Coordinates of C-alpha atoms in Angstrom, one line a residue:
S23 CA -1.8 18.7 32.0
Q24 CA -1.3 15.5 29.9
L25 CA 1.3 13.1 31.2
A26 CA 3.8 11.4 28.9
M27 CA 2.8 7.9 27.8
A28 CA 4.7 4.8 28.9
S29 CA 7.7 4.2 26.6
A30 CA 6.9 1.7 23.9
Q31 CA 10.7 1.1 23.4
D32 CA 11.1 0.1 27.0
E33 CA 8.5 -2.7 26.4
S34 CA 10.2 -4.0 23.2
K35 CA 10.5 -7.8 23.1
G36 CA 13.1 -7.8 20.3
F37 CA 13.7 -7.7 16.6
I38 CA 12.3 -11.2 15.9
E39 CA 10.0 -11.5 18.9
D40 CA 7.8 -8.5 17.8
S41 CA 8.0 -9.2 14.1
K42 CA 4.9 -9.7 11.9
L43 CA 4.4 -11.2 8.4
N44 CA 1.1 -10.6 6.6
V45 CA 0.1 -11.8 3.1
K46 CA -3.2 -10.4 1.6
T47 CA -4.9 -11.4 -1.6
R48 CA -7.4 -9.3 -3.5
M49 CA -9.5 -10.1 -6.5
L50 CA -10.9 -7.1 -8.2
Y51 CA -13.4 -6.8 -11.1
F52 CA -13.7 -3.3 -12.5
S53 CA -16.3 -2.2 -15.1
R54 CA -17.2 1.3 -16.2
D55 CA -19.4 2.4 -19.1
F56 CA -18.8 5.8 -20.7
R57 CA -22.0 7.5 -21.8
N58 CA -22.3 10.1 -24.6
V59 CA -18.8 9.5 -25.9
P60 CA -17.9 10.6 -29.5
N61 CA -18.1 8.0 -32.3
G62 CA -15.0 5.9 -32.3
A63 CA -14.0 6.6 -28.7
Q64 CA -13.7 3.9 -26.1
S65 CA -17.1 3.2 -24.7
R66 CA -16.2 1.1 -21.7
V67 CA -13.4 -0.4 -19.6
E68 CA -13.6 -3.8 -18.0
E69 CA -10.9 -5.9 -16.4
T70 CA -10.3 -8.5 -13.7
G71 CA -7.2 -9.0 -11.7
L72 CA -5.7 -10.9 -8.7
G73 CA -3.3 -9.0 -6.4
F74 CA -0.9 -10.3 -3.7
L75 CA 0.5 -7.9 -1.0
G76 CA 3.1 -9.2 1.4
T77 CA 4.4 -7.1 4.3
F78 CA 7.0 -7.9 6.9
E79 CA 7.4 -5.7 9.9
S80 CA 10.2 -6.5 12.3
G81 CA 10.2 -5.6 16.0
F82 CA 12.7 -3.2 17.4
T83 CA 16.0 -4.3 19.0
Q84 CA 16.1 -3.7 22.8
G85 CA 17.9 -0.8 24.4
T86 CA 17.4 2.9 24.6
V87 CA 17.4 3.1 20.8
G88 CA 15.7 0.3 18.9
F89 CA 16.3 -0.6 15.3
G90 CA 14.2 -2.6 12.8
V91 CA 13.4 -3.2 9.1
D92 CA 10.2 -3.4 7.1
A93 CA 9.7 -5.0 3.6
I94 CA 7.0 -4.9 1.0
G95 CA 6.3 -7.3 -1.9
M96 CA 3.5 -7.0 -4.4
L97 CA 2.3 -9.0 -7.4
G98 CA -0.6 -8.2 -9.8
I99 CA -1.9 -10.8 -12.2
K100 CA -4.3 -10.1 -15.1
L101 CA -7.2 -12.6 -15.2
D102 CA -9.4 -10.9 -17.9
S103 CA -9.0 -8.0 -20.2
G104 CA -8.8 -6.9 -23.9
K105 CA -7.5 -4.1 -26.0
G106 CA -10.9 -2.5 -26.3
R107 CA -11.5 -2.9 -22.5
A108 CA -8.2 -1.9 -21.0
G109 CA -7.6 1.3 -19.1
T110 CA -9.1 0.6 -15.7
G111 CA -5.9 1.5 -13.8
L112 CA -5.5 -2.1 -12.6
F113 CA -2.5 -2.9 -14.8
P114 CA 0.3 -1.2 -16.7
Q115 CA -0.4 -0.7 -20.4
G116 CA 1.9 -1.3 -23.3
S117 CA 2.3 0.9 -26.4
D118 CA -0.3 -1.2 -28.2
G119 CA -2.9 -0.3 -25.5
R120 CA -3.1 -3.7 -24.0
S121 CA -2.7 -4.4 -20.3
Q122 CA 0.4 -6.4 -19.2
D123 CA -0.2 -10.0 -18.0
D124 CA 1.5 -9.3 -14.7
Y125 CA 3.6 -6.8 -12.8
S126 CA 5.4 -6.8 -9.5
E127 CA 7.2 -4.4 -7.1
G128 CA 9.2 -4.7 -3.9
G129 CA 10.7 -2.3 -1.4
G130 CA 12.1 -1.9 2.1
A131 CA 12.6 0.5 4.9
V132 CA 14.8 0.9 8.0
K133 CA 13.4 2.3 11.2
M134 CA 14.5 3.4 14.6
R135 CA 12.6 4.1 17.8
I136 CA 13.4 6.2 20.9
S137 CA 10.7 6.1 23.6
N138 CA 7.4 6.6 21.6
T139 CA 9.0 8.3 18.6
V140 CA 9.6 6.3 15.4
L141 CA 11.7 7.4 12.4
K142 CA 11.1 5.3 9.2
F143 CA 13.1 5.8 6.0
G144 CA 12.5 4.0 2.7
D145 CA 9.4 2.6 1.0
Q146 CA 6.2 2.9 2.9
F147 CA 2.5 3.4 2.8
T148 CA 1.2 6.7 4.2
A149 CA -2.2 7.9 5.4
L150 CA -1.7 11.6 6.2
P151 CA -4.4 14.0 5.0
V152 CA -1.8 15.9 3.0
L153 CA 0.1 12.8 1.7
A154 CA -1.9 9.6 1.5
T155 CA -1.0 6.6 -0.7
D156 CA -4.0 5.3 -2.7
D157 CA -5.3 1.7 -2.2
S158 CA -8.4 1.8 -4.4
R159 CA -7.1 -0.5 -7.2
L160 CA -5.4 -3.9 -7.3
L161 CA -2.2 -2.9 -5.5
P162 CA -1.5 0.3 -3.5
E163 CA 0.8 3.3 -4.2
V164 CA 4.1 3.3 -2.4
A165 CA 5.9 6.4 -1.2
E166 CA 9.7 6.7 -0.7
G167 CA 11.1 9.0 1.9
G168 CA 11.4 9.5 5.7
L169 CA 8.6 9.9 8.2
I170 CA 8.8 10.7 11.9
T171 CA 5.8 9.7 14.0
S172 CA 5.7 10.8 17.7
N173 CA 3.3 9.8 20.4
E174 CA 5.2 11.2 23.4
I175 CA 2.1 12.9 24.9
D176 CA -1.1 11.1 25.6
G177 CA -3.7 11.9 23.0
L178 CA -1.2 13.8 20.7
T179 CA 0.2 12.3 17.5
L180 CA 2.8 14.4 15.6
H181 CA 4.2 13.7 12.1
A182 CA 7.0 15.2 10.0
G183 CA 8.2 13.8 6.7
H184 CA 10.3 14.3 3.6
F185 CA 9.5 12.3 0.5
T186 CA 11.2 12.2 -2.9
A187 CA 9.3 9.5 -4.9
L188 CA 5.8 8.1 -5.3
N189 CA 5.0 5.0 -7.3
A190 CA 1.5 4.8 -8.9
Q191 CA -0.7 1.8 -8.3
A192 CA -0.3 0.2 -11.8
Q193 CA 3.3 1.2 -12.5
T194 CA 6.5 -0.4 -11.5
Y195 CA 9.2 2.1 -12.5
H196 CA 10.6 4.5 -9.9
D197 CA 8.7 7.7 -9.1
S198 CA 6.0 7.1 -11.8
L199 CA 4.0 10.0 -10.4
N200 CA 7.0 12.4 -10.9
L201 CA 7.1 13.7 -7.3
T202 CA 10.2 15.8 -6.9
E203 CA 10.0 16.7 -3.2
A204 CA 7.3 16.7 -0.6
N205 CA 7.7 18.1 2.9
V206 CA 4.8 17.4 5.3
F207 CA 4.2 18.0 9.0
G208 CA 1.2 18.2 11.4
G209 CA -0.6 16.4 14.1
T210 CA -3.8 15.1 15.6
Y211 CA -4.9 15.8 19.2
A212 CA -7.7 13.9 21.0
I213 CA -9.1 16.5 23.4
N214 CA -11.2 13.8 25.0
D215 CA -12.8 10.5 24.0
N216 CA -15.4 12.3 21.8
L217 CA -13.6 15.3 20.4
S218 CA -10.4 15.5 18.3
T219 CA -8.8 18.0 15.9
S220 CA -6.0 17.8 13.3
V221 CA -3.8 20.4 11.5
Y222 CA -1.4 19.4 8.7
Y223 CA 0.7 21.3 6.1
S224 CA 2.4 20.1 2.9
H225 CA 4.8 21.7 0.4
I226 CA 4.9 19.8 -2.9
E227 CA 7.8 21.3 -4.9
D228 CA 6.7 23.0 -8.1
H229 CA 3.1 22.0 -7.6
F230 CA 1.3 23.5 -4.6
R231 CA 1.2 24.0 -0.8
K232 CA -1.7 22.8 1.3
W233 CA -3.1 23.5 4.8
Y234 CA -5.6 20.9 6.1
G235 CA -7.8 21.1 9.2
N236 CA -10.3 18.7 10.8
I237 CA -12.6 18.6 13.7
N238 CA -14.4 15.4 14.7
W239 CA -17.1 15.4 17.4
A240 CA -18.9 12.3 18.6
L241 CA -22.0 13.0 20.6
P242 CA -23.5 10.0 22.5
I243 CA -27.2 10.0 23.0
S244 CA -27.6 6.6 24.6
D245 CA -25.9 3.2 24.6
K246 CA -27.4 2.5 21.2
Q247 CA -27.6 6.0 19.7
G248 CA -25.2 8.8 18.8
L249 CA -24.3 11.6 16.4
V250 CA -20.9 12.1 14.7
F251 CA -20.0 15.4 13.1
D252 CA -16.9 15.6 10.9
F253 CA -15.5 18.8 9.3
N254 CA -12.6 18.9 6.8
I255 CA -11.0 21.8 5.0
Y256 CA -8.1 22.2 2.6
D257 CA -6.5 25.5 1.5
T258 CA -4.4 25.0 -1.6
K259 CA -2.1 27.5 -3.5
S260 CA 0.2 27.0 -6.5
I261 CA 3.9 27.3 -5.9
G262 CA 7.1 27.2 -8.1
N263 CA 6.6 26.1 -11.6
N264 CA 2.9 25.4 -11.0
L265 CA 3.0 21.9 -12.6
T266 CA -0.5 21.2 -11.3
G267 CA -2.5 24.2 -12.5
A268 CA -6.2 25.0 -12.9
F269 CA -7.9 23.5 -15.9
V270 CA -9.7 26.8 -16.7
S271 CA -7.4 29.8 -17.2
K272 CA -8.4 33.3 -16.0
A273 CA -8.8 36.4 -18.0
D274 CA -5.2 37.4 -17.5
G275 CA -4.1 33.9 -18.8
S276 CA -3.0 32.6 -15.4
N277 CA -4.0 29.2 -14.2
E278 CA -2.7 29.1 -10.7
L279 CA -4.5 27.3 -7.9
D280 CA -5.9 29.3 -5.1
N281 CA -8.9 27.6 -3.5
I282 CA -10.6 26.3 -0.4
A283 CA -12.3 22.9 -0.4
A284 CA -14.4 22.0 2.7
S285 CA -17.0 19.4 3.8
L286 CA -19.2 18.8 6.8
S287 CA -21.0 15.5 7.5
A288 CA -23.4 14.5 10.2
A289 CA -24.0 10.8 10.9
Y290 CA -26.8 9.4 13.1
N291 CA -26.2 6.0 14.5
I292 CA -28.9 3.8 16.0
G293 CA -28.0 0.1 16.6
A294 CA -27.0 -1.4 13.3
H295 CA -28.1 1.6 11.2
T296 CA -26.2 4.8 10.3
F297 CA -27.8 7.7 8.4
T298 CA -25.4 10.3 7.0
L299 CA -25.9 13.7 5.4
A300 CA -22.9 15.7 4.0
Y301 CA -22.3 19.0 2.2
Q302 CA -19.1 19.9 0.3
K303 CA -18.0 23.1 -1.5
V304 CA -15.0 24.2 -3.5
S305 CA -14.4 28.0 -3.8
G306 CA -11.7 30.0 -5.4
D307 CA -9.5 29.3 -8.4
G308 CA -9.1 25.8 -9.8
D309 CA -10.3 22.3 -8.8
Y310 CA -9.1 20.8 -5.5
A311 CA -5.9 19.2 -6.8
Y312 CA -4.2 16.1 -5.6
G313 CA -2.5 13.0 -7.1
V314 CA 1.2 13.9 -7.2
D315 CA 0.9 14.0 -3.3
G316 CA -0.9 10.6 -3.3
G317 CA -4.1 9.4 -4.8
G318 CA -5.7 9.2 -1.3
T319 CA -5.0 12.8 -0.4
I320 CA -8.6 13.9 -0.4
F321 CA -10.2 13.6 3.1
L322 CA -13.5 15.2 2.0
A323 CA -16.9 13.8 2.7
N324 CA -18.1 13.6 -0.9
S325 CA -15.0 12.0 -2.4
V326 CA -16.6 8.7 -3.4
A327 CA -16.0 5.8 -5.8
R328 CA -16.3 7.5 -9.2
S329 CA -16.2 11.2 -8.6
D330 CA -14.6 13.5 -6.0
F331 CA -17.1 16.4 -6.6
N332 CA -14.0 18.6 -6.4
A333 CA -14.4 20.9 -9.4
E334 CA -13.9 24.6 -9.3
D335 CA -17.0 26.3 -7.7
E336 CA -18.7 22.9 -7.3
K337 CA -21.3 22.4 -4.5
S338 CA -22.4 18.9 -3.6
W339 CA -24.5 17.1 -1.1
Q340 CA -24.8 13.4 -0.1
A341 CA -27.3 11.1 1.5
R342 CA -26.0 7.8 2.7
Y343 CA -27.2 4.7 4.6
D344 CA -25.1 2.0 6.2
L345 CA -26.1 -1.3 7.8
N346 CA -23.8 -3.4 10.0
F347 CA -24.9 -7.0 10.1
A348 CA -22.8 -7.7 13.2
E349 CA -25.9 -6.7 15.2
Y350 CA -27.7 -9.6 13.5
G351 CA -25.1 -12.2 14.2
V352 CA -23.0 -11.8 10.9
P353 CA -19.8 -10.0 11.9
G354 CA -17.8 -8.5 9.0
L355 CA -20.8 -8.2 6.7
T356 CA -21.9 -4.6 5.9
F357 CA -24.2 -2.9 3.4
M358 CA -24.0 0.7 2.1
T359 CA -26.0 2.8 -0.4
R360 CA -25.6 6.5 -1.1
Y361 CA -26.5 9.3 -3.5
V362 CA -24.3 12.3 -4.3
R363 CA -25.2 15.3 -6.5
G364 CA -23.0 18.2 -7.5
T365 CA -23.9 21.5 -9.2
G366 CA -22.3 24.8 -10.2
A367 CA -19.0 23.3 -11.4
T368 CA -16.7 25.4 -13.6
T369 CA -15.1 23.4 -16.4
R370 CA -13.5 24.0 -19.8
T371 CA -17.0 23.9 -21.4
T372 CA -19.4 25.3 -18.8
D373 CA -19.7 27.3 -15.6
D374 CA -22.7 25.3 -14.4
G375 CA -21.6 21.7 -14.6
K376 CA -23.7 19.0 -12.9
E377 CA -23.0 15.5 -11.9
W378 CA -24.4 12.7 -9.7
E379 CA -23.4 9.3 -8.4
R380 CA -25.2 6.6 -6.7

C-alpha cells in the first residue's frame, strides 16, 4: 500500500521566508482574416498589446495549521488597434466598437494548510479539466471561490471546489462570464512512473454537468526513444435552465446537451523530435460546450489555436511534429507544426460541415 507523504506543513519555514513574488510581461500580436464574409461585415481583426501579470504567494505560518495569503495584479495596455480591426479578445471594447487603451484587475486569496492539504479561498487561477481558467490572450481569466487540494497519499492528488464567479480575459467587471455556481471534485492517481489516470466531475448551475476521464501511458523504448498515449473523454448533459444549449434544436424543439467528446493521441519521441497522431470525436446532442466553466476547460487533443473541432457529430484527426532545440545547445527554443482536419460536423446550416487548421 502507498504510504502517506512527509508533511509539507511540518517543513514550513514561515510566512515571509517561503514567500514568492513574480512579475511576468507578455507582448501579443493577434491577427485573423475572415474569409467569405458577407459584404459590409468585418473582414479581419488585428491588434497588439502589452500585458503585465504580478503574483505574490506567501509562505505558510508555522505550526500544525499554517496560514497565508496570495495576491494577483494585472495590467493590459493597447499598443495598436483600430475600430475596423478590434475584436481580438485582447481588450475590452466600448459601445463605439473601439478597444480600450488599457485595463487592469486585482485580487487576493487567503489560504490554510494542514499536513499536505491546502484550502484556498478567493481569486485564483485553476487548471482542473472541468474548471480551467484560460490564458490564451493578453491576461488570464480569474476564478473566485474555494478550492481544496490534498496530497496526503503518495501519487494521489484530490481536488474539491466551489466557485461563484469567473472573470473573462478582457473584462474587468465582476463575474463577466455570468457563472452562478460551480461545484467540482475529482483527482489524479499516478499508478507508477509511466501510468496515471484522472476522474473529475463538475456541476455548473443552470448550464450542465460533466464527467471527465483521462489515462496517460508513457512507454519507454530506450534512453532516447519512447511512446506516449493519452486518452481524454467528457460526458456532458444539460441541467436546470439549460443556459448553454445545443445550437441545433431537435425535431421536438429541445436543445439540451447530451454528448460524449473523446480523443486519443499517440506521440513518438526520438531525441529532439516528437511525432504525434491524434483522433477526436463528438457524439450525441450538441457541441462539446465550455466557457462558463473556464475558457481552458477542453482537455482534448484537437483543441488547437483557432478551432476546437468540437461540433456536434464532428470527427477530426491531427498530425503534428515538434522539435526541441535543447538537444542542439539552444535550451528554451522549440518548433512545432501541425495539421488538423474535421469532417461530419452538424451546424445550423449543414449536417456535413468540414474545417481544417494548420
